[in-house]
Coordinates of C-alpha atoms and ligand atoms in Angstrom, one line a residue:
X1 CA 13.9 -9.6 5.4
X2 CA 11.9 -12.5 4.0
X3 CA 8.8 -10.4 3.3
X4 CA 10.7 -8.2 0.9
X5 CA 11.1 -10.9 -1.8
X6 CA 7.4 -11.8 -1.4
X7 CA 6.5 -8.1 -1.8
X8 CA 8.7 -7.8 -4.8
X9 CA 6.9 -10.6 -6.6
X10 CA 3.6 -9.3 -5.4
X11 CA 4.1 -5.9 -6.9
X12 CA 4.9 -7.5 -10.2
X13 CA 1.6 -9.4 -10.1
X14 CA -0.2 -6.2 -9.1
X15 CA 1.3 -4.3 -12.0
X16 CA 0.2 -7.0 -14.5
X17 CA -3.3 -7.1 -13.0
X18 CA -3.6 -3.4 -13.0
X19 CA -2.5 -3.1 -16.6
X20 CA -5.0 -5.9 -17.6
X21 CA -7.8 -4.0 -15.8
X22 CA -6.8 -0.7 -17.3
X23 CA -6.1 0.8 -13.9
X24 CA -3.7 3.7 -13.8
X25 CA -3.5 3.6 -10.0
X26 CA -4.1 0.9 -7.4
X27 CA -5.6 2.1 -4.2
X28 CA -6.3 -1.1 -2.3
X29 CA -5.5 -4.8 -2.4
X30 CA -6.5 -7.9 -0.6
X31 CA -4.2 -10.8 0.1
X32 CA -4.6 -14.3 1.4
X33 CA -1.5 -15.5 3.1
X34 CA -1.1 -19.0 4.4
X35 CA 0.4 -19.8 7.8
X36 CA 3.2 -21.8 6.1
X37 CA 4.4 -18.6 4.5
X38 CA 5.7 -17.4 7.8
X39 CA 4.7 -13.9 7.0
X40 CA 4.6 -11.2 9.6
X41 CA 1.7 -8.9 8.4
X42 CA 3.3 -5.8 9.9
X43 CA 6.5 -6.5 8.1
X44 CA 4.7 -7.2 4.9
X45 CA 2.9 -3.8 5.2
X46 CA 6.1 -2.0 5.9
X47 CA 8.0 -3.7 3.0
X48 CA 5.1 -2.9 0.7
X49 CA 5.0 0.7 1.6
X50 CA 8.7 1.1 0.9
X51 CA 8.8 -1.1 -2.2
X52 CA 5.7 0.1 -3.9
X53 CA 7.0 3.7 -4.2
X54 CA 7.1 4.7 -7.8
X55 CA 4.9 1.7 -8.8
X56 CA 1.3 1.7 -9.8
X57 CA 0.5 0.5 -6.3
X58 CA 2.2 3.3 -4.4
X59 CA 0.1 4.3 -1.4
X60 CA -2.3 1.4 -1.8
X61 CA -4.0 0.0 1.3
X62 CA -3.2 -3.6 1.9
X63 CA -5.5 -6.0 3.7
X64 CA -4.0 -9.3 4.7
X65 CA -6.2 -12.3 5.5
X66 CA -4.3 -15.0 7.2
X67 CA -5.1 -18.6 6.3
X68 CA -4.5 -21.3 8.9
X69 CA -2.5 -24.3 8.1
X70 CA -4.9 -27.3 7.7
X71 CA -4.1 -30.9 6.9
X72 CA -6.2 -34.0 6.6
X73 CA -5.6 -37.0 8.8
X74 CA -6.3 -40.2 6.9
X75 CA -6.5 -42.1 10.2
X76 CA -9.1 -40.0 12.0
X77 CA -10.6 -38.9 8.7
X78 CA -10.8 -35.3 9.8
X79 CA -9.1 -32.0 9.1
X80 CA -6.7 -30.8 11.8
X81 CA -5.1 -27.4 12.3
X82 CA -1.3 -27.8 12.2
X83 CA 0.6 -25.8 14.8
X84 CA 4.2 -25.0 15.0
X85 CA 4.9 -26.9 11.8
X86 CA 4.8 -30.3 13.4
X87 CA 3.0 -32.3 10.8
X88 CA 1.5 -34.9 13.1
X89 CA -2.2 -35.3 13.9
X90 CA -3.0 -33.7 17.3
X91 CA -5.4 -36.6 18.1
X92 CA -3.6 -39.8 16.9
X93 CA -0.1 -38.7 16.0
X94 CA -0.3 -39.9 12.5
X95 CA 2.0 -38.1 10.0
X96 CA 0.0 -35.6 8.0
X97 CA 0.9 -35.6 4.3
X98 CA -2.2 -34.0 2.8
X99 CA -2.0 -30.3 3.2
X100 CA -5.3 -28.6 2.6
X101 CA -4.4 -24.9 3.2
X102 CA -1.7 -22.7 4.5
X103 CA 0.4 -22.4 1.5
X104 CA -1.5 -19.5 -0.1
X105 CA 0.0 -16.3 -1.3
X106 CA -2.9 -15.0 -3.4
X107 CA -3.8 -11.7 -4.6
X108 CA -7.6 -11.8 -4.1
X109 CA -8.6 -8.4 -5.3
X110 CA -7.2 -5.1 -6.3
X111 CA -9.1 -1.8 -6.4
X112 CA -8.0 1.1 -8.3
X113 CA -8.7 4.1 -10.4
X114 CA -10.3 4.0 -12.9
X115 CA -11.4 0.5 -11.7
X116 CA -14.0 -1.7 -13.2
X117 CA -16.9 -1.5 -10.8
X118 CA -17.4 -5.3 -10.5
Ligands
ZN201 ZN1 -5.4 -38.4 13.4

């Protein structure tokens, strides 16, 4: 399961962030995941539930925001959404080399207890 290795890395980040914020327990987190990551949100959730057991993030609620894969076409001078990992402009067929978004795997926010009320 591909998601498992992502979740493993994610939990490490959460533990560091939680420690920095002085949280003893993480109750919620927000993720931004790019389309290029090929993540199935449900599988990510399941992997997280299993793997967070015993960690500071056990039982935390995970929200996943999916980021579409966008690239810039230098020929049309516009941004196009890439579908099916074919990196060609849907309008003119030019190869797209400038990826704008879709590679994210960012922890946007964690909430916890006792959290800083930011
Ligand atoms: Zn184009």
